[in-house]
Tab-separated table of C-alpha atoms in Angstrom:
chain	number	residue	atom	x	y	z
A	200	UNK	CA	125.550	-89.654	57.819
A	201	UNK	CA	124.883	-91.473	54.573
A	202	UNK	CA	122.537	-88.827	52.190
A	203	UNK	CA	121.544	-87.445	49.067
A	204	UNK	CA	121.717	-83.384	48.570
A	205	UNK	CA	120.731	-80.970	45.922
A	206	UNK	CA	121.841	-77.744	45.429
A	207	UNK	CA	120.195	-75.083	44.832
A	208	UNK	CA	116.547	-75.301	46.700
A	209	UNK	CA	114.708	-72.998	45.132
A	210	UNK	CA	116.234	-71.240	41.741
A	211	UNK	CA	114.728	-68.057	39.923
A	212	UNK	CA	116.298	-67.342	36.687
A	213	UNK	CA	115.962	-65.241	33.342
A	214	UNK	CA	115.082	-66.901	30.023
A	215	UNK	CA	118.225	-68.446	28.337
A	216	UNK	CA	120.557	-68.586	31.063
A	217	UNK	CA	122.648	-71.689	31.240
A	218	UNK	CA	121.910	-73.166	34.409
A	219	UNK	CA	123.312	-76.329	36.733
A	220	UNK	CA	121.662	-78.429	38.985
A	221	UNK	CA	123.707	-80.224	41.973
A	222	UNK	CA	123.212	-83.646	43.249
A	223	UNK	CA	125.864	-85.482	45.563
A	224	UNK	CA	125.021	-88.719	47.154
A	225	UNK	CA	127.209	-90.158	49.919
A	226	UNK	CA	125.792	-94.117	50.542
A	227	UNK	CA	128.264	-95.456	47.576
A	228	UNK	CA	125.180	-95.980	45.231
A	229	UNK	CA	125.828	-96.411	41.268
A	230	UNK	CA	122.556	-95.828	40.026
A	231	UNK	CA	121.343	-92.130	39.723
A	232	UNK	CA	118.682	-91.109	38.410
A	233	UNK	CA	116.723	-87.361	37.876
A	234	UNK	CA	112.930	-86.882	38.543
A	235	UNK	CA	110.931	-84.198	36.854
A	236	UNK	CA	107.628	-83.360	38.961
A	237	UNK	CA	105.086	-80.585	37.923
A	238	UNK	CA	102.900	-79.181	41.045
A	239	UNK	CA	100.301	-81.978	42.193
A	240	UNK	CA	101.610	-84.153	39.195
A	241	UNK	CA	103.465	-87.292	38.850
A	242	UNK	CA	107.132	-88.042	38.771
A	243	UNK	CA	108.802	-88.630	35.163
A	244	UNK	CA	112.046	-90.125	34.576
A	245	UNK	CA	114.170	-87.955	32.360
A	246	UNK	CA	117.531	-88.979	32.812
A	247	UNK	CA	119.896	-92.190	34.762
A	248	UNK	CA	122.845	-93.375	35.203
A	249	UNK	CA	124.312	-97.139	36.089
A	250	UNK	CA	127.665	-95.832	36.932
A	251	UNK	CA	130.744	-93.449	36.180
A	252	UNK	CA	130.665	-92.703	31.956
A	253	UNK	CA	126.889	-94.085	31.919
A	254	UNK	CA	124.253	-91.868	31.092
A	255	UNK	CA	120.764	-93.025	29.570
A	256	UNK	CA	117.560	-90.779	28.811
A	257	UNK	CA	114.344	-91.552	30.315
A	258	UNK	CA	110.700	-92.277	29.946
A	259	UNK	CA	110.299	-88.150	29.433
A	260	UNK	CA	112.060	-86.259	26.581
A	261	UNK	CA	113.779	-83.282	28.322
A	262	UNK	CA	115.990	-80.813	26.592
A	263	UNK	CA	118.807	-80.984	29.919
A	264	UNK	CA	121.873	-82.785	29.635
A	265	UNK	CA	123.516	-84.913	32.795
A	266	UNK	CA	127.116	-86.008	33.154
A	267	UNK	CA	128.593	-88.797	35.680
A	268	UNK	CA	132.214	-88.097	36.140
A	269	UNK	CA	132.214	-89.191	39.552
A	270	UNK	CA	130.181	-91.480	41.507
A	271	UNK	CA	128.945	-89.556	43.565
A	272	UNK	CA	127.567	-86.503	41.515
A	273	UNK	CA	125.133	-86.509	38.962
A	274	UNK	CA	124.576	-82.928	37.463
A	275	UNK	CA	122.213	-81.741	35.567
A	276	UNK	CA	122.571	-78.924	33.092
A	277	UNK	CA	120.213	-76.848	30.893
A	278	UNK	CA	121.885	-74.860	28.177
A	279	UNK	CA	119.357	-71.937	27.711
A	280	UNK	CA	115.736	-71.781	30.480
A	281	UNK	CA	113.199	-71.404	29.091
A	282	UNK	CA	109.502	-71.285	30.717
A	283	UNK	CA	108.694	-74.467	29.774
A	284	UNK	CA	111.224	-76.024	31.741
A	285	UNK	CA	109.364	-74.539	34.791
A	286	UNK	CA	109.312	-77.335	37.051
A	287	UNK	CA	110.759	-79.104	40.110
A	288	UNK	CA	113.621	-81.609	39.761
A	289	UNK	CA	114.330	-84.261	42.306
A	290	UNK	CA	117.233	-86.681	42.126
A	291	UNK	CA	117.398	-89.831	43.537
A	292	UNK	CA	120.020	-92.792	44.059
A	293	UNK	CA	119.860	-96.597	44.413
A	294	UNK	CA	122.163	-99.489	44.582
A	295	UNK	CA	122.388	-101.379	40.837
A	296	UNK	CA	120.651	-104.767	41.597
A	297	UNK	CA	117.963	-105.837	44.074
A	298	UNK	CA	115.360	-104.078	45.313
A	299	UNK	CA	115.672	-101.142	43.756
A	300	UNK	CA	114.379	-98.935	46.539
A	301	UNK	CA	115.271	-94.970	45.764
A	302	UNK	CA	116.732	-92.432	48.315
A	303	UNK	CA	115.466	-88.879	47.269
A	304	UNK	CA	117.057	-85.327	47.490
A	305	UNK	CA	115.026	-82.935	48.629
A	306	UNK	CA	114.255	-81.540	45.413
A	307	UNK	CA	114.866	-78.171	43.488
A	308	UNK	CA	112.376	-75.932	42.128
A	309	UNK	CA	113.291	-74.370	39.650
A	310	UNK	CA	111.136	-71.338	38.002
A	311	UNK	CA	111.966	-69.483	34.676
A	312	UNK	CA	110.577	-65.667	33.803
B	4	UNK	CA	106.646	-101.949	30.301
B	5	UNK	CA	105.344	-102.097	33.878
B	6	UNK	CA	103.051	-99.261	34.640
B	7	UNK	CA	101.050	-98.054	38.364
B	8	UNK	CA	96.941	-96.622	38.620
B	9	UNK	CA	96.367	-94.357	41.724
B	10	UNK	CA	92.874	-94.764	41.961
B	11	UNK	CA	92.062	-91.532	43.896
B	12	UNK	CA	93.410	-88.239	43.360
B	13	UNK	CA	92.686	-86.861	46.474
B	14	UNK	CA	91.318	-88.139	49.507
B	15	UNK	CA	90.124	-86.112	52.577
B	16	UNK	CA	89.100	-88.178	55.621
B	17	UNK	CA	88.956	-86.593	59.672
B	18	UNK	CA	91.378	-87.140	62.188
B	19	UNK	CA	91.211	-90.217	64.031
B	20	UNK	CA	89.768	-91.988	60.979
B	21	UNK	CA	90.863	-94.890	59.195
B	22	UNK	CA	91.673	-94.406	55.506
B	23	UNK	CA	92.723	-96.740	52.479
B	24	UNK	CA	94.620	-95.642	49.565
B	25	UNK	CA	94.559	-97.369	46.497
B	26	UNK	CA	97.217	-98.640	43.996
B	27	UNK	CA	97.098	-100.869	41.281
B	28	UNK	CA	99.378	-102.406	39.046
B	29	UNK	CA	100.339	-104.092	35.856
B	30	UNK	CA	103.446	-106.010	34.346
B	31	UNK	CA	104.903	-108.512	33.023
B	32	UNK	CA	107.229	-109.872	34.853
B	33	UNK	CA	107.414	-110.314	38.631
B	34	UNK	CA	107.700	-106.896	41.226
B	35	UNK	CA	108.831	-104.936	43.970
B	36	UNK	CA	106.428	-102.648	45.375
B	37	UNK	CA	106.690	-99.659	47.137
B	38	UNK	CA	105.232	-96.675	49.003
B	39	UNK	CA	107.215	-92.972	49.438
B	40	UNK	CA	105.419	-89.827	51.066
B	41	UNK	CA	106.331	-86.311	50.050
B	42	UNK	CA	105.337	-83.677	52.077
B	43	UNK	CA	104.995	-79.661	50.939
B	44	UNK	CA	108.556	-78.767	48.920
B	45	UNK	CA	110.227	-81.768	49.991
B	46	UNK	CA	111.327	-85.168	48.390
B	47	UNK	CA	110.151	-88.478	48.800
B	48	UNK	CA	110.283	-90.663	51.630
B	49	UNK	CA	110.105	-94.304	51.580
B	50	UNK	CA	107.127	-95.422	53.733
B	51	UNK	CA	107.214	-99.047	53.302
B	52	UNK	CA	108.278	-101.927	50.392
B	53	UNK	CA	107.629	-105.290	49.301
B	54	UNK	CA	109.936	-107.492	48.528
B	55	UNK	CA	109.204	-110.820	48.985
B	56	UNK	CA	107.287	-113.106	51.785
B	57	UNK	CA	104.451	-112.097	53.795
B	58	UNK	CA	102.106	-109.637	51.889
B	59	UNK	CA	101.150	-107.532	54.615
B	60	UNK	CA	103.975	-105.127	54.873
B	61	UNK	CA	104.556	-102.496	58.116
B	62	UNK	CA	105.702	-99.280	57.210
B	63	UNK	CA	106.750	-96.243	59.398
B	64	UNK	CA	104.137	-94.027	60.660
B	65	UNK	CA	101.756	-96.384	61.557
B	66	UNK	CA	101.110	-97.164	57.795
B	67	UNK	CA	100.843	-100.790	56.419
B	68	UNK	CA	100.147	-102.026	52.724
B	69	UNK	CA	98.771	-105.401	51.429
B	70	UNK	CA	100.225	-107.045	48.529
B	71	UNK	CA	97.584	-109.276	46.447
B	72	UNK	CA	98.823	-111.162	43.594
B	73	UNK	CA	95.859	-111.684	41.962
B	74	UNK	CA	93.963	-108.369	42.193
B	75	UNK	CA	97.663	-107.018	41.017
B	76	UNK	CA	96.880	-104.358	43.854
B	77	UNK	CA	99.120	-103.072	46.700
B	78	UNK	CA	96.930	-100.174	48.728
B	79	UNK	CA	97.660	-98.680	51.832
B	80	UNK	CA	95.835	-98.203	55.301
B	81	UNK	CA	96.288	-96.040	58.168
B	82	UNK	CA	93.799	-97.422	61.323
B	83	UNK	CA	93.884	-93.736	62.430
B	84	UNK	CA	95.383	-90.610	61.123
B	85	UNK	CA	96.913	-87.928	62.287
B	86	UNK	CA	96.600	-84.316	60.600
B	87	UNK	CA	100.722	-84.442	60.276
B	88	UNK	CA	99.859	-87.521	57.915
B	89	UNK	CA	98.320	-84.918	55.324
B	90	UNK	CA	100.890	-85.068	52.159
B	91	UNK	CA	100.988	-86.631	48.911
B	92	UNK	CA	101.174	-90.673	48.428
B	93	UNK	CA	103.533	-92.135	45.705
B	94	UNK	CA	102.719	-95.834	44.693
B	95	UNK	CA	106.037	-97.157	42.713
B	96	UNK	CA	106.981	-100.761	41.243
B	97	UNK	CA	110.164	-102.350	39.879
B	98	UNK	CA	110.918	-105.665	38.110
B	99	UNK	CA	112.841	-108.182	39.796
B	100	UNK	CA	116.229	-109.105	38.838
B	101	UNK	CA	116.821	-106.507	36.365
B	102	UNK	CA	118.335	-103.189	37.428
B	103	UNK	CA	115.392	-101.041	35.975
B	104	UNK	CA	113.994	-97.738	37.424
B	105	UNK	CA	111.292	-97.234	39.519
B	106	UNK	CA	107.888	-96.608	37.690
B	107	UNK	CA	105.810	-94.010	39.485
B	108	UNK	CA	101.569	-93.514	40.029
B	109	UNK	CA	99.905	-90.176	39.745
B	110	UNK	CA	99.743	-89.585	43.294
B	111	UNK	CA	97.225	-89.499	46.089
B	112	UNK	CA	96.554	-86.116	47.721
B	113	UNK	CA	95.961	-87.601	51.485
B	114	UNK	CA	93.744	-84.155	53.609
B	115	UNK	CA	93.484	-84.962	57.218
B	116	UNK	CA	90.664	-82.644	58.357
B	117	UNK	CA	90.367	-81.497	62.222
């Protein structure tokens, strides 16, 4: 079955670990994007990709980095947690032209102490 | 820059009621539309989307949205809801021909009381 998954769920970590956050979509998409989404709050784009090599920042400045090597997977990395960066992060995928409509993972949370 | 207005926050309403939620938009250029429910620690779901032709749009769950052109406005109605339709509301839009993201509203905190 065509899907979208992120790995870990939930994620507990010390301040300034590196840390990696999966995403794997199976439906052949090339767009990928990441979603960062406070409790209660709105969804802002930080990162997307059009394709394999393309990477492009989004509407809100984050301090993660993503990579697209393969189609498929889209990770996202932070260097060094901090508390600030408290949060959950949902990815999502799309074909390139058209409508545009947005399958979503299931989201991870991630929280930094 | 294309951008989306939730109009309410939060809306509690009984069981069995009908309720309304509002979304409003502006840009530029010509849109898709689009509404996705997320329920507690979980992603979005797509409820329904507009793409083109007739404005009223049926959705899954019973839900159905009305897109109007000239009040740039796209809410959506339940006739009667269900207390597993409490979760939050996402209204989204898009341009048209152009491979652009999907701009997100606030959010509407739907309560179904007992």
């Amino acid at each position: 079955e065509a899907d979208i998954y992120q790995t870990p769920r939930y994620l507990v970590i010390g301040t300034g670990k590196k840390i990696t956050l999966e995403c794997s979509q199976t439906m052949g998409h090339d767009k990928m994007y990441w979603y960062q989404q406070d409790p209660g709050m709105e969804l802002h784009l930080i990162h997307y990709s059009y394709g394999v090599n393309s990477t492009e920042k989004g509407d809100l400045s984050s301090e993660s980095t993503v990579s697209r090597i393969r189609t498929e997977h889209f990770p996202l990395t932070l260097e060094s947690a901090r508390p600030s960066h408290t949060s959950q992060y949902l990815c999502a995928s799309s074909v390139l032209t058209g409508s545009t409509e947005a399958f979503f993972g299931q989201g991870t949370r991630l929280t930094v102490v | 820059a294309q951008s989306v207005t939730q109009l309410d926050s939060q809306v509690p309403v009984f069981e069995e009621a009908p309720v309304e939620l509002r979304c409003n938009y502006s840009s530029s250029v010509s849109v898709y539309l689009f509404w996705y429910v997320q329920y507690p620690n979980q992603g979005l779901q797509l409820l329904l989307k507009y793409l083109s032709g007739s404005t009223l749009v049926k959705g899954i769950n019973g839900f159905e949205a009305e897109f109007n052109k000239s009040q740039t406005s796209f809410h959506l109605r339940k006739p009667s809801v269900h207390i597993s339709d409490t979760a939050e509301y996402f209204c989204a839009v898009s341009d048209r021909g152009s491979a652009r993201q999907l701009t997100f509203g606030s959010g509407t905190q739907l309560t179904v009381l007992p």
